PDB file of N, CA and C in Angstrom:
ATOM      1  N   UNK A   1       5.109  16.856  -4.945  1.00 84.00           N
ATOM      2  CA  UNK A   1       6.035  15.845  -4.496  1.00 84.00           C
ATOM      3  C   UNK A   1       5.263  14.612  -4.047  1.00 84.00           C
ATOM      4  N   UNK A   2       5.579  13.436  -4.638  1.00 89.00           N
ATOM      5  CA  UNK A   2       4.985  11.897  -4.452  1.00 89.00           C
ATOM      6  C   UNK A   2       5.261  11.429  -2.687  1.00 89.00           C
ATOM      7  N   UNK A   3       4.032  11.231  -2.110  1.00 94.00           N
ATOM      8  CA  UNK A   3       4.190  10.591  -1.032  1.00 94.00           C
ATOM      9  C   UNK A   3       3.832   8.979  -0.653  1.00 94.00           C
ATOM     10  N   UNK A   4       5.145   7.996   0.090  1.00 95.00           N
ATOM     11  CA  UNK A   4       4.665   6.866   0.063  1.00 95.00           C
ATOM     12  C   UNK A   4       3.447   6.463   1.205  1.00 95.00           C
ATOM     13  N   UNK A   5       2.717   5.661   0.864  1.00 97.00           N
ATOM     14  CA  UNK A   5       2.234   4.958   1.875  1.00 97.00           C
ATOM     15  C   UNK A   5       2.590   3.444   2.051  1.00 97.00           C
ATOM     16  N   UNK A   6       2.661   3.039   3.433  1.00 97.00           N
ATOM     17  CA  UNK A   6       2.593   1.588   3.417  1.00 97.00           C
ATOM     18  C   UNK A   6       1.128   1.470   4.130  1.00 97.00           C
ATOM     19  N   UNK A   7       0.647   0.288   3.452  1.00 97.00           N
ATOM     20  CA  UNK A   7      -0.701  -0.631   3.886  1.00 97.00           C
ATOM     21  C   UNK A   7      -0.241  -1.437   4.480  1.00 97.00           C
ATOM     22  N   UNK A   8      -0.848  -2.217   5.426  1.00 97.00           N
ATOM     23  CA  UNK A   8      -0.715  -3.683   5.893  1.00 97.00           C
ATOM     24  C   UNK A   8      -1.918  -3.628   6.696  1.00 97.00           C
ATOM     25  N   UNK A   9      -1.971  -5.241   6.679  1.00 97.00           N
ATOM     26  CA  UNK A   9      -3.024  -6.478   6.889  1.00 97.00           C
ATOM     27  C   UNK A   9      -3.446  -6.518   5.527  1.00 97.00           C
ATOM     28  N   UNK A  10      -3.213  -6.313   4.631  1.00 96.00           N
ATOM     29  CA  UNK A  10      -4.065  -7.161   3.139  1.00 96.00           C
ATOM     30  C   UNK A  10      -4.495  -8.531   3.321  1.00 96.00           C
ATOM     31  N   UNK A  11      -5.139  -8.439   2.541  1.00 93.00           N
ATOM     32  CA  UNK A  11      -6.060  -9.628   2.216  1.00 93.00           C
ATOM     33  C   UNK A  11      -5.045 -10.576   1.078  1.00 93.00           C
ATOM     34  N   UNK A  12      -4.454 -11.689   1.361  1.00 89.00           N
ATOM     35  CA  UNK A  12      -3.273 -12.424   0.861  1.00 89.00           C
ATOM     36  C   UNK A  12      -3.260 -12.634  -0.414  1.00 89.00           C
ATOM     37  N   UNK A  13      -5.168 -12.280  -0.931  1.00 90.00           N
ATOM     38  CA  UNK A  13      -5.139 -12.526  -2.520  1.00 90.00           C
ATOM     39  C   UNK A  13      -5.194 -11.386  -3.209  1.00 90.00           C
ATOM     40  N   UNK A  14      -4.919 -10.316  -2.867  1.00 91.00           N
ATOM     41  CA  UNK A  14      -5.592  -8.805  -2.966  1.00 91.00           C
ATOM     42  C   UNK A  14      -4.114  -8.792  -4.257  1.00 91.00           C
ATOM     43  N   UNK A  15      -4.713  -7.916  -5.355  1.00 91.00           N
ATOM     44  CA  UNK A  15      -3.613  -7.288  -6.469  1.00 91.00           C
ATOM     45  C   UNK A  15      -3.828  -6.300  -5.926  1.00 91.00           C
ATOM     46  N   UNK A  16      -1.967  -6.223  -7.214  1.00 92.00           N
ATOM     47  CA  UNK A  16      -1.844  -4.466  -7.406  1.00 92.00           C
ATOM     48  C   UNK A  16      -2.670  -3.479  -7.698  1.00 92.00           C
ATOM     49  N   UNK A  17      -3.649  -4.161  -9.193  1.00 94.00           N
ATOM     50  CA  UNK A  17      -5.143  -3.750  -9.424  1.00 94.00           C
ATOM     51  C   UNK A  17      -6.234  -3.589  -8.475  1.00 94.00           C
ATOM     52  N   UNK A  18      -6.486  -4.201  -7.598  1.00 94.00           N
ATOM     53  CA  UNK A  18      -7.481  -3.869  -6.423  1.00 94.00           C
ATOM     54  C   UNK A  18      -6.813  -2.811  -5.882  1.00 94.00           C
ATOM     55  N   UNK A  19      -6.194  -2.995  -5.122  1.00 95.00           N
ATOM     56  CA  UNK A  19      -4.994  -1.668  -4.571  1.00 95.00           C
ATOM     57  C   UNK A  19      -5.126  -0.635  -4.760  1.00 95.00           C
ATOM     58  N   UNK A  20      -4.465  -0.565  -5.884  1.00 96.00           N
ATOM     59  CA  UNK A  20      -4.882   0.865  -7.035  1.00 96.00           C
ATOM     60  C   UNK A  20      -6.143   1.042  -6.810  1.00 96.00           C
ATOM     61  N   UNK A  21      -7.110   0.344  -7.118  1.00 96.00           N
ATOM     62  CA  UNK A  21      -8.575   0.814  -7.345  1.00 96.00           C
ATOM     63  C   UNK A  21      -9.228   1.658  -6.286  1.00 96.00           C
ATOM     64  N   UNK A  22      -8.575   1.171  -4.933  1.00 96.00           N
ATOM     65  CA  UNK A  22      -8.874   1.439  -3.456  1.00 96.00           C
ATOM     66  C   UNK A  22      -8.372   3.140  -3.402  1.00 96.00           C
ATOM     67  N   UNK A  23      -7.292   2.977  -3.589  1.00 97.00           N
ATOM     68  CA  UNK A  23      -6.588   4.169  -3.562  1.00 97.00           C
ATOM     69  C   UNK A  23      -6.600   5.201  -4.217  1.00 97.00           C
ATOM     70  N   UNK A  24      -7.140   5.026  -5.336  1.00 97.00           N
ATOM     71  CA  UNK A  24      -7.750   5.734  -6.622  1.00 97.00           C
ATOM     72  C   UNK A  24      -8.791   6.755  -6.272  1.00 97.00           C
ATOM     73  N   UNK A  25      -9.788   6.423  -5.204  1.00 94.00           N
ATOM     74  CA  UNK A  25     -10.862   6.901  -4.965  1.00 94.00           C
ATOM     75  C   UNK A  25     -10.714   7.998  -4.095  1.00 94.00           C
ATOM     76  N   UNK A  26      -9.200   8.221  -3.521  1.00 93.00           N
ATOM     77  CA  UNK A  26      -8.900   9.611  -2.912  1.00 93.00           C
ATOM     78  C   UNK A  26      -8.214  10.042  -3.769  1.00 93.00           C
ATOM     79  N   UNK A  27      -7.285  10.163  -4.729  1.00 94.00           N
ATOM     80  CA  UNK A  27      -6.445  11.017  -5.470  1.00 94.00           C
ATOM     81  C   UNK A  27      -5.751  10.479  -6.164  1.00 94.00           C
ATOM     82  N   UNK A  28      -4.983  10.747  -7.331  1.00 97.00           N
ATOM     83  CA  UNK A  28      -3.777   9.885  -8.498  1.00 97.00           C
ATOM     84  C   UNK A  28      -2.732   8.887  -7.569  1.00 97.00           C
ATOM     85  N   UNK A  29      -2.711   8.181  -8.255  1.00 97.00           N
ATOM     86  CA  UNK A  29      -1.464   7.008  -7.204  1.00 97.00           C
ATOM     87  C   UNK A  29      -0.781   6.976  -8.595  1.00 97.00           C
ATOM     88  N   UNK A  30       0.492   6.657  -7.934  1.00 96.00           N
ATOM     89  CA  UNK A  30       1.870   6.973  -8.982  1.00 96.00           C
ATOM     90  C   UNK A  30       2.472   5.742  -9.201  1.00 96.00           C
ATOM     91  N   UNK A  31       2.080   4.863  -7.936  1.00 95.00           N
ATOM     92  CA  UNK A  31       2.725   3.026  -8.649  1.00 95.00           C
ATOM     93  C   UNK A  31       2.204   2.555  -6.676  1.00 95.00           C
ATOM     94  N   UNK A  32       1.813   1.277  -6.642  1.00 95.00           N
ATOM     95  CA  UNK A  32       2.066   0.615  -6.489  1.00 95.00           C
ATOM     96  C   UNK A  32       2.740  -0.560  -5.842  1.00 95.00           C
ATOM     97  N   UNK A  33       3.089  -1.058  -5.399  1.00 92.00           N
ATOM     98  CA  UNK A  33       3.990  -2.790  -5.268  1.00 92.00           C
ATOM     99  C   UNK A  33       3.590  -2.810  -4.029  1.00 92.00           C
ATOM    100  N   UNK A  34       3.409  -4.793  -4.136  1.00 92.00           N
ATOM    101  CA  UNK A  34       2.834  -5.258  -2.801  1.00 92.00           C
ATOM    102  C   UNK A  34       4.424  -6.401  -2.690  1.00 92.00           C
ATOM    103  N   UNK A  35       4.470  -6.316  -1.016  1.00 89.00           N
ATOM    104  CA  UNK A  35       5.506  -6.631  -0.957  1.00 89.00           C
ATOM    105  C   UNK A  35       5.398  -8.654  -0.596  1.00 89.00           C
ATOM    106  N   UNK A  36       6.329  -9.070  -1.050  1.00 85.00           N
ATOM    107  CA  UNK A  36       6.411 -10.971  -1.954  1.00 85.00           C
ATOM    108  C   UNK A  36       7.258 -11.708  -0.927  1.00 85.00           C
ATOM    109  N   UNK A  37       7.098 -12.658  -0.924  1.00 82.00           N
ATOM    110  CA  UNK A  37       7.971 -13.425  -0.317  1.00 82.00           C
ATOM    111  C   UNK A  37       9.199 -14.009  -1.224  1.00 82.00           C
ATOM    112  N   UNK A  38      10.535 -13.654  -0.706  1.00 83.00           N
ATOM    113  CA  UNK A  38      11.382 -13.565  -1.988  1.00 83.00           C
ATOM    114  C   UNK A  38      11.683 -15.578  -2.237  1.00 83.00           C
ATOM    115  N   UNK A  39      10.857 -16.344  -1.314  1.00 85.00           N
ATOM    116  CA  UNK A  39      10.505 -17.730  -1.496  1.00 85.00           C
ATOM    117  C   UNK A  39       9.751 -18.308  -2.533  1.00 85.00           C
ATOM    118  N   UNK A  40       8.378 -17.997  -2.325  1.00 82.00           N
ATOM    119  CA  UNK A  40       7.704 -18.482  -2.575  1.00 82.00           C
ATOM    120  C   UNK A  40       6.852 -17.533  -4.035  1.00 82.00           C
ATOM    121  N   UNK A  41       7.137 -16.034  -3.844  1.00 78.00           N
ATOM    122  CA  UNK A  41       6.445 -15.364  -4.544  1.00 78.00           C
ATOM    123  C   UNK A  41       5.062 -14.727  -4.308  1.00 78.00           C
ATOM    124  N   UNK A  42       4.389 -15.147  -3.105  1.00 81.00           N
ATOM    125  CA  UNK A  42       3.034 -14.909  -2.675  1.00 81.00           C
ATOM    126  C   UNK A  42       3.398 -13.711  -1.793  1.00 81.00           C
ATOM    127  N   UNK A  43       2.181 -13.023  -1.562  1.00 83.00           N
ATOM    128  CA  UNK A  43       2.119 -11.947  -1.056  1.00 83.00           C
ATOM    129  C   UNK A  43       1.970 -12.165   0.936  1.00 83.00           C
ATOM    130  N   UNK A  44       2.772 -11.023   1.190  1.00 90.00           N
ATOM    131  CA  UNK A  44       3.868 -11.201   2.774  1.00 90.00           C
ATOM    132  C   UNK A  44       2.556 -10.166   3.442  1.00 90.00           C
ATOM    133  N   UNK A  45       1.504  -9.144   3.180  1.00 93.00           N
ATOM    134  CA  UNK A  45       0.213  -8.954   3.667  1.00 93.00           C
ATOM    135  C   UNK A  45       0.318  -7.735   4.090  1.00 93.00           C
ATOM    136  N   UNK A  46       1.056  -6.856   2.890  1.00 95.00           N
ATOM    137  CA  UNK A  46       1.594  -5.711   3.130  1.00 95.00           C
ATOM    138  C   UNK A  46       2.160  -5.190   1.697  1.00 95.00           C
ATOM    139  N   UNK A  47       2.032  -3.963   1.502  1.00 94.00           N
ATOM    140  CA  UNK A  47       2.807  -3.115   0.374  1.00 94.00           C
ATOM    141  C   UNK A  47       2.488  -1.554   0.741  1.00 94.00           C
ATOM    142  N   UNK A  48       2.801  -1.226  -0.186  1.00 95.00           N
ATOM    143  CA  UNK A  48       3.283   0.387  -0.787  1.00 95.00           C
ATOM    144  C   UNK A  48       2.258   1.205  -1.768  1.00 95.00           C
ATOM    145  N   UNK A  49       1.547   2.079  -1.762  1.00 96.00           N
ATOM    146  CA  UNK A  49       1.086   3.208  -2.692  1.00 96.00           C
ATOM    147  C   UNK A  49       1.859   4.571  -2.851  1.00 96.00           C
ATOM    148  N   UNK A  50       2.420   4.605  -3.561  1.00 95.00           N
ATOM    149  CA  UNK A  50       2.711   6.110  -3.614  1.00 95.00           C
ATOM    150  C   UNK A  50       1.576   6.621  -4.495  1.00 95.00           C
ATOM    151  N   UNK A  51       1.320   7.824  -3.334  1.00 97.00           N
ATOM    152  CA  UNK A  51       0.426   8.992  -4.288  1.00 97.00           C
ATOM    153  C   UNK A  51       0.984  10.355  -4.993  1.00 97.00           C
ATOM    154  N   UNK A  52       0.063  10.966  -5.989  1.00 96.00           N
ATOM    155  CA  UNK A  52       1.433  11.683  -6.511  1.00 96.00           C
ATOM    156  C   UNK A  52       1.445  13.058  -5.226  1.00 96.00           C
ATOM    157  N   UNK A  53       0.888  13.388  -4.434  1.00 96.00           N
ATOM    158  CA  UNK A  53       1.163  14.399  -3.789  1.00 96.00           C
ATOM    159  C   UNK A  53       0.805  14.303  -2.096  1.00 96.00           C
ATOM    160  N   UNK A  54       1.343  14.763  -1.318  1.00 95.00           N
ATOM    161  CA  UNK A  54       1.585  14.670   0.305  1.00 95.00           C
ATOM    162  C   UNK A  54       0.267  15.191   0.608  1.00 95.00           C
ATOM    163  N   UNK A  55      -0.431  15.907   0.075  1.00 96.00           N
ATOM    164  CA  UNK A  55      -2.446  16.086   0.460  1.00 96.00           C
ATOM    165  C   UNK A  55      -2.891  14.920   0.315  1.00 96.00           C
ATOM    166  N   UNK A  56      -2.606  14.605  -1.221  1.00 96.00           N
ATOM    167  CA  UNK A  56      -3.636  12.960  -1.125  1.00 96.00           C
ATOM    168  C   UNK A  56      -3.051  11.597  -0.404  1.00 96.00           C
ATOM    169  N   UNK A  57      -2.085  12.014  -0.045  1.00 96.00           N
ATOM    170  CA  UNK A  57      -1.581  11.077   0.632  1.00 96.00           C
ATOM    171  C   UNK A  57      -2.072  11.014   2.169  1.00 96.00           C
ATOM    172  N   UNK A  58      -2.239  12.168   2.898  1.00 96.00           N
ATOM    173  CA  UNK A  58      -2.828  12.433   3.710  1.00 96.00           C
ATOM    174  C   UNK A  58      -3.823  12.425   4.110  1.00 96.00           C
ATOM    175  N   UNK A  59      -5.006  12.269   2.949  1.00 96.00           N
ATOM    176  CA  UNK A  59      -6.158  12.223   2.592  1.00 96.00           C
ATOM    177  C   UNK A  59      -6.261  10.691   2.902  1.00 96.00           C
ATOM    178  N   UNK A  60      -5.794  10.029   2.512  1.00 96.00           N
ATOM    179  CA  UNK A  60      -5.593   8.410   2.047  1.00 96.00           C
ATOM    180  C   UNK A  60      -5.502   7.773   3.734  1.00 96.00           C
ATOM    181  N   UNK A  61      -4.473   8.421   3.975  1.00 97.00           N
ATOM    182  CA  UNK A  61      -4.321   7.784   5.471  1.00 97.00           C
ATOM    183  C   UNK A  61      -5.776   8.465   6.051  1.00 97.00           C
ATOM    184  N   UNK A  62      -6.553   9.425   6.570  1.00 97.00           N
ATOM    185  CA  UNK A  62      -7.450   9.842   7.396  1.00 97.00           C
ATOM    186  C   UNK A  62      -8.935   9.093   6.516  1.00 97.00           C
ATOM    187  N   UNK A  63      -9.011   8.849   5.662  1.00 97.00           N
ATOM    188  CA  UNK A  63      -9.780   8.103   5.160  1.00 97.00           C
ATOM    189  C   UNK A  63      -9.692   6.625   5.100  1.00 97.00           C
ATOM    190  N   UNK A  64      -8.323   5.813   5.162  1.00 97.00           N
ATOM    191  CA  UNK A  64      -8.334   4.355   4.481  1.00 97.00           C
ATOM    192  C   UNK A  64      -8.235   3.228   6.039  1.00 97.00           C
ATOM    193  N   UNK A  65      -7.590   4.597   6.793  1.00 98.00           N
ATOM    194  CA  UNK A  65      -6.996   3.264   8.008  1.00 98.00           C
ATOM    195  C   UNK A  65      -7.981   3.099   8.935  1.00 98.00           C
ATOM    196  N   UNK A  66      -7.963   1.500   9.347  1.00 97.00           N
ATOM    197  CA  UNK A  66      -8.268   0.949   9.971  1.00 97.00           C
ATOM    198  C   UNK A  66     -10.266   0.831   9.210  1.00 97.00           C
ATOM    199  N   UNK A  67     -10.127   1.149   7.969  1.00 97.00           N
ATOM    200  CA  UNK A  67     -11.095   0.751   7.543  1.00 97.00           C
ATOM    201  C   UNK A  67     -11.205  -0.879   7.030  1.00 97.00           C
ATOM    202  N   UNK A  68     -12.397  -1.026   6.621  1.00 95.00           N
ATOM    203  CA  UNK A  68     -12.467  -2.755   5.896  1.00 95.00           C
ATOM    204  C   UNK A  68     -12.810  -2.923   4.888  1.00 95.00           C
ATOM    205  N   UNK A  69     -11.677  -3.606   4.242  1.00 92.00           N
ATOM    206  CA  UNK A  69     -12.006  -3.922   2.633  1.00 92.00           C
ATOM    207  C   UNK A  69     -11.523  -4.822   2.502  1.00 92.00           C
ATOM    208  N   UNK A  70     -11.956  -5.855   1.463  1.00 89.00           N
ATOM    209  CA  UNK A  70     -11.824  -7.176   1.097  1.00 89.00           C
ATOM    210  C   UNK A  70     -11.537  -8.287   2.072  1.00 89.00           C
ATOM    211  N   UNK A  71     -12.530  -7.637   3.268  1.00 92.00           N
ATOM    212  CA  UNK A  71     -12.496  -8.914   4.504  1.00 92.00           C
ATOM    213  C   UNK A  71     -11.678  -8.188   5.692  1.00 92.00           C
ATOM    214  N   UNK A  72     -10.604  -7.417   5.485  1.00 94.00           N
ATOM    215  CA  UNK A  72      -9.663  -6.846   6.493  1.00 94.00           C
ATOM    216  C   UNK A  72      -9.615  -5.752   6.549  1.00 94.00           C
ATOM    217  N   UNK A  73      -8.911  -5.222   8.276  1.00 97.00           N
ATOM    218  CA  UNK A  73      -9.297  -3.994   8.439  1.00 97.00           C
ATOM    219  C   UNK A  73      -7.475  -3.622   7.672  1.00 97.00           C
ATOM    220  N   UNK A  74      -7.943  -2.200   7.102  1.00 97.00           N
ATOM    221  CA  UNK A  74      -6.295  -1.740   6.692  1.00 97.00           C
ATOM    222  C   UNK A  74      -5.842  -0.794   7.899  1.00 97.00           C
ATOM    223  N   UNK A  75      -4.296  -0.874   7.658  1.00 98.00           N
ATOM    224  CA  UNK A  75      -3.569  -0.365   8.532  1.00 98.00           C
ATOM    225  C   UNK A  75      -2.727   0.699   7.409  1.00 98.00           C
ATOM    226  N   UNK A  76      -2.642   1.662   7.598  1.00 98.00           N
ATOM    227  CA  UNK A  76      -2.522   2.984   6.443  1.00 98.00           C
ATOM    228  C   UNK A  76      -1.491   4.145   7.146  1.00 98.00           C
ATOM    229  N   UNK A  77      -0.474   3.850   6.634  1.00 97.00           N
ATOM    230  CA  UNK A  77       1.033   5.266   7.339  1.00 97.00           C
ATOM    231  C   UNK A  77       1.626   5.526   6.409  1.00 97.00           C
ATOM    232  N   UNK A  78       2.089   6.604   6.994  1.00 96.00           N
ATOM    233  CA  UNK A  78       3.316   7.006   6.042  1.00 96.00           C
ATOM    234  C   UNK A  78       4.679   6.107   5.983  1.00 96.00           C
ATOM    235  N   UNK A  79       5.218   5.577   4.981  1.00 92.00           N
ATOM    236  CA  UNK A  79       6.319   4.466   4.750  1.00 92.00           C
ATOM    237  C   UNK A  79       7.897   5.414   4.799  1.00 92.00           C
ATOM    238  N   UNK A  80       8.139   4.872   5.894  1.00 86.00           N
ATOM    239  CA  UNK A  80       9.744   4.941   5.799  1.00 86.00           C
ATOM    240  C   UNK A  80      10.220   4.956   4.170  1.00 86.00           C
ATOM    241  N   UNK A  81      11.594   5.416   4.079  1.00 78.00           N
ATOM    242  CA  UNK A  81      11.828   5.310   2.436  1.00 78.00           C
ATOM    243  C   UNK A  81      12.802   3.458   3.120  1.00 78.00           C
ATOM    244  N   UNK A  82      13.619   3.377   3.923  1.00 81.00           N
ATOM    245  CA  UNK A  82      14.428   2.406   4.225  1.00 81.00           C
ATOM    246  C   UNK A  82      13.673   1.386   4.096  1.00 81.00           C
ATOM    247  N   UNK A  83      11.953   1.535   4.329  1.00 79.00           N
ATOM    248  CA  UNK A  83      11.564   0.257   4.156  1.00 79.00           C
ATOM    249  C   UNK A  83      10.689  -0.058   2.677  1.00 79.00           C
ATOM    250  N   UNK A  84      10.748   1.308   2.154  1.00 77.00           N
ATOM    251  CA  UNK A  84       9.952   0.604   0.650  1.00 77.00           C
ATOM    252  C   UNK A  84      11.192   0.219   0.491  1.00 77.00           C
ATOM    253  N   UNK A  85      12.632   0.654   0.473  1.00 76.00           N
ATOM    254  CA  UNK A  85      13.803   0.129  -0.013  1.00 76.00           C
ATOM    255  C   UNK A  85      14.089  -1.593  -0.074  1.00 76.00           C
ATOM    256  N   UNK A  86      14.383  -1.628   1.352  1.00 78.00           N
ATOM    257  CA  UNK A  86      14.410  -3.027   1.813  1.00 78.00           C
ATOM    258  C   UNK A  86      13.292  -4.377   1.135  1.00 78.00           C
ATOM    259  N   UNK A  87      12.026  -3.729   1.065  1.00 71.00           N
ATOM    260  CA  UNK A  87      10.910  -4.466   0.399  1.00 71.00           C
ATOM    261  C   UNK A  87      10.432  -4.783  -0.772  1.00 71.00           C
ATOM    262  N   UNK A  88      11.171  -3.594  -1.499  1.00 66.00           N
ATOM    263  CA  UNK A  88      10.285  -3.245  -3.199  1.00 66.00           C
ATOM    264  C   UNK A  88      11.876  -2.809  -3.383  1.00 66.00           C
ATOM    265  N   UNK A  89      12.764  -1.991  -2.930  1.00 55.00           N
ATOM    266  CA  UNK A  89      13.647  -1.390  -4.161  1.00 55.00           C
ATOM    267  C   UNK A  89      14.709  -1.824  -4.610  1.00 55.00           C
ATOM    268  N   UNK A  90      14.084  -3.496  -5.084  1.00 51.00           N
ATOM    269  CA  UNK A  90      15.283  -4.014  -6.176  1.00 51.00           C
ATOM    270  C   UNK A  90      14.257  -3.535  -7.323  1.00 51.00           C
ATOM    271  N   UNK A  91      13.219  -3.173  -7.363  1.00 45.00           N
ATOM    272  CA  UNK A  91      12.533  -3.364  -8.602  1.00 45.00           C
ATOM    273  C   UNK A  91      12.217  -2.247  -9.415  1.00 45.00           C
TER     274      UNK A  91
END
């Protein structure tokens, strides 16, 4: 069973591709999305990984948070579903 994570503090230029890449290095990630400003289109310094399973997801958080990558420290939890909703699930 796929577990979400939310990140925040990103780095404002950071892709989906970096992301992934980060996340990659503990276990399969299943998608993705960084969450946009429904203005402007630029990134709000925060998104979503789902991994495909609640170990690596777990893994992800005791390994990723409050570490530093691409300049910032990450902030790494488990994501409400109401808020990947609210953020990502028109898409």
């Amino acid at each position: 069973m796929s577990k979400t994570l939310r990140v925040g503090n990103l780095a404002l230029s950071i892709t989906a591709v970096r992301l992934e890449e980060i996340f990659a290095e503990f276990g399969q990630v299943a998608r993705v999305r960084l969450a946009e400003s429904p203005l402007s289109g630029t990134s709000r310094g925060f998104g979503f990984v789902e991994m495909t399973s609640a170990a690596e997801a777990a893994s992800c958080i005791k390994a990723l948070n409050e570490t530093e990558r691409d300049g910032r420290k990450l902030v790494v939890a488990d994501a409400p579903a109401s808020e990947v909703k609210k953020y990502v699930g028109r898409r």
